[in-house]
Structure formats: structure tokens, C-alpha cells
mmCIF file of the C-alpha atoms, coordinates in Angstrom:
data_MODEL
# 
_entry.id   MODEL 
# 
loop_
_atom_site.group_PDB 
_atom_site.id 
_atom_site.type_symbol 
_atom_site.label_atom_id 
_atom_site.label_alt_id 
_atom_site.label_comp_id 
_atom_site.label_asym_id 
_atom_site.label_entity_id 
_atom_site.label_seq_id 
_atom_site.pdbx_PDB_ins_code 
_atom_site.Cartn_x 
_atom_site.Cartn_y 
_atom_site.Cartn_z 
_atom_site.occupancy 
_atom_site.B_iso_or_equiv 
_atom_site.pdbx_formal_charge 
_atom_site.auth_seq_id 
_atom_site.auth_comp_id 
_atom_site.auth_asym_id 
_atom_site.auth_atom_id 
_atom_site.pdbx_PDB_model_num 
ATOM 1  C CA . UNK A 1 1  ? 9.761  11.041  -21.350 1.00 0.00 ? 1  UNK A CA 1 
ATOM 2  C CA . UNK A 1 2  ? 6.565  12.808  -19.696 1.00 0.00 ? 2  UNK A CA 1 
ATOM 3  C CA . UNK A 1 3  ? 6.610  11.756  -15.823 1.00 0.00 ? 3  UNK A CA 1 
ATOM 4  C CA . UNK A 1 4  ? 2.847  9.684   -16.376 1.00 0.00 ? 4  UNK A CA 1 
ATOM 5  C CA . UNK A 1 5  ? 4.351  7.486   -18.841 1.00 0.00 ? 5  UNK A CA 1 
ATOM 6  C CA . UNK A 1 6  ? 7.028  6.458   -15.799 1.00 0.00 ? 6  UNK A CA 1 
ATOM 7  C CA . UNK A 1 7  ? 4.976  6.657   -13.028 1.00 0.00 ? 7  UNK A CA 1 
ATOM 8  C CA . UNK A 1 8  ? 2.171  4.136   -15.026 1.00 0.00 ? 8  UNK A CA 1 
ATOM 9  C CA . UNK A 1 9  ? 5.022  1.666   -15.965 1.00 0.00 ? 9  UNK A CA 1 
ATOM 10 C CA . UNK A 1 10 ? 6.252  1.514   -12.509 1.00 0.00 ? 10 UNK A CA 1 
ATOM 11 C CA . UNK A 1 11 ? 2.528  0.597   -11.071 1.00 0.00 ? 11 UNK A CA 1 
ATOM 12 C CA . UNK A 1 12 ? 2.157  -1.579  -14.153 1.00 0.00 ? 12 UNK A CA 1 
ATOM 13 C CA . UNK A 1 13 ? 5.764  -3.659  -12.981 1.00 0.00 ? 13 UNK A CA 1 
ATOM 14 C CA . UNK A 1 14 ? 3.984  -4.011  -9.458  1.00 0.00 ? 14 UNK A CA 1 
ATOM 15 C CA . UNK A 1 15 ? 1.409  -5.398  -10.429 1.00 0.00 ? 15 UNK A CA 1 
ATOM 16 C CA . UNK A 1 16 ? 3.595  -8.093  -12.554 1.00 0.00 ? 16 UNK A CA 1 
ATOM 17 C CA . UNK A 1 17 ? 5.298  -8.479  -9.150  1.00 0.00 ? 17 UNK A CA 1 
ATOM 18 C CA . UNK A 1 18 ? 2.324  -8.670  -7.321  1.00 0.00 ? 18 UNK A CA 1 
ATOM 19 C CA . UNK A 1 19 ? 1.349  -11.233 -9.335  1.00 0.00 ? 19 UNK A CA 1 
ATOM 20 C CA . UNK A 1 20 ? 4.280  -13.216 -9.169  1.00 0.00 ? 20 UNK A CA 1 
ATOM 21 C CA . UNK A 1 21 ? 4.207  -13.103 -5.113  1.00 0.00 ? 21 UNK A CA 1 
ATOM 22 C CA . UNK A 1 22 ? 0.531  -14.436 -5.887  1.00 0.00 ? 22 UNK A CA 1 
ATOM 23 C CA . UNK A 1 23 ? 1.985  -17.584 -7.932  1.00 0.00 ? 23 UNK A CA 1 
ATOM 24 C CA . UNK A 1 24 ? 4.932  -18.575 -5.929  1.00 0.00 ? 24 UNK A CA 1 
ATOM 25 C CA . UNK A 1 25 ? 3.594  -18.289 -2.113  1.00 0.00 ? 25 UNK A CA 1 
ATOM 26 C CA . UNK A 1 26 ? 2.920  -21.831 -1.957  1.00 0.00 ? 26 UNK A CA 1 
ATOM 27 C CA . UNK A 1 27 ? 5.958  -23.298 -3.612  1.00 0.00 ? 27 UNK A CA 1 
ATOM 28 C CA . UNK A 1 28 ? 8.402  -20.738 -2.781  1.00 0.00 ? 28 UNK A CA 1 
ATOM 29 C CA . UNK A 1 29 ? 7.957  -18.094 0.227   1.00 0.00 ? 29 UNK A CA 1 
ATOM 30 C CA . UNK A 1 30 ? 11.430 -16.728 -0.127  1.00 0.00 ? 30 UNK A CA 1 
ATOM 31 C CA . UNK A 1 31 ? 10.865 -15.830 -3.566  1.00 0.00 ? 31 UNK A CA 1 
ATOM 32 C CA . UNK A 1 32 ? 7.735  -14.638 -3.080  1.00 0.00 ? 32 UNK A CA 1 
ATOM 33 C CA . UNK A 1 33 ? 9.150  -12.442 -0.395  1.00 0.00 ? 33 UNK A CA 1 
ATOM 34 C CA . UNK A 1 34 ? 12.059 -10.526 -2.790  1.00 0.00 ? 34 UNK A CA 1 
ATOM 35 C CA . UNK A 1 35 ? 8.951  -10.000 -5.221  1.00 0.00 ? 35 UNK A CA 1 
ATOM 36 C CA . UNK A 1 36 ? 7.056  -8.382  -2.719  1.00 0.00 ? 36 UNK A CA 1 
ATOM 37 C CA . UNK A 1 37 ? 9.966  -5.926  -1.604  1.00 0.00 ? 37 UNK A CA 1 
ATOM 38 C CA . UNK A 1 38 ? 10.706 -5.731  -5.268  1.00 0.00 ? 38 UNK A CA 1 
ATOM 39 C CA . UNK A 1 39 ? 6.759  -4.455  -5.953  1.00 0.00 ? 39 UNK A CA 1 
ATOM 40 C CA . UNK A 1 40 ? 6.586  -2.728  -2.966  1.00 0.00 ? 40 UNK A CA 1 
ATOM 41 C CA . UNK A 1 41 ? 9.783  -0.658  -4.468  1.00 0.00 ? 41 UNK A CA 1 
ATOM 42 C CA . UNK A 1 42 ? 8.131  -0.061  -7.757  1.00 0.00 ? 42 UNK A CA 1 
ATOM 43 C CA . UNK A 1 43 ? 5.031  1.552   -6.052  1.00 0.00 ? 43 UNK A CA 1 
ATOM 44 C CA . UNK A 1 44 ? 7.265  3.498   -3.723  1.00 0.00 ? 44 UNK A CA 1 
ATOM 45 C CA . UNK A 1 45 ? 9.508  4.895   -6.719  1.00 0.00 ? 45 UNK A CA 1 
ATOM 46 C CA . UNK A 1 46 ? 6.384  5.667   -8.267  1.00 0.00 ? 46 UNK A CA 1 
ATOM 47 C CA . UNK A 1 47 ? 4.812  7.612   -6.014  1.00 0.00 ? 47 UNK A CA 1 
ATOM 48 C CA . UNK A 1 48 ? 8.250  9.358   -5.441  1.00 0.00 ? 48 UNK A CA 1 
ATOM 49 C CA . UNK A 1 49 ? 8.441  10.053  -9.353  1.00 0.00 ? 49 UNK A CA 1 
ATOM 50 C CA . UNK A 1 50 ? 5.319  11.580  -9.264  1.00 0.00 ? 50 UNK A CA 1 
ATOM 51 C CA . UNK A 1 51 ? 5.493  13.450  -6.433  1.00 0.00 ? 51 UNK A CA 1 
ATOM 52 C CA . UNK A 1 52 ? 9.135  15.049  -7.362  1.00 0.00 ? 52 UNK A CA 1 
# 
């Protein structure tokens, strides 16, 4: 699989995640929390795919 095709999937699964941290702040901070640290993952494995 070429690296771009990785590397755009992971940024496109942050911004799911980001979007799901946008959703559930009000109701639900804790689980808004995990899908920050989850997006904030994705982004950093993406960066690190690209960069490798």
C-alpha cells in the first residue's frame, strides 16, 4: 500500500475523532477526552508514517 494512501486515512480518522470530541464535550468530557488522545494518536502516527 503506497505510504499517502496511509498517511491520508490516518488524518481522515482524526478528523472523525475530532469530530466526535466536538459532539460529546457537553454530555460526556471523559469520552471526549479518550477521543482526543485517540485523534491526537492518529495525527502523530501519521506524521511518523510519513516521515519514516
Amino acid at each position: 500500500m503506497p505510504r499517502e494512501v496511509v498517511v491520508v486515512a490516518l488524518i481522515a480518522l482524526a478528523g472523525i475523532l475530532v469530530g466526535g470530541v466536538y459532539t460529546t464535550w457537553k454530555t460526556a468530557k471523559v469520552v471526549a477526552g479518550v477521543l482526543a488522545v485517540l485523534a491526537v494518536l492518529a495525527v502523530g502516527g501519521a506524521i511518523a508514517w510519513y516521515t519514516s
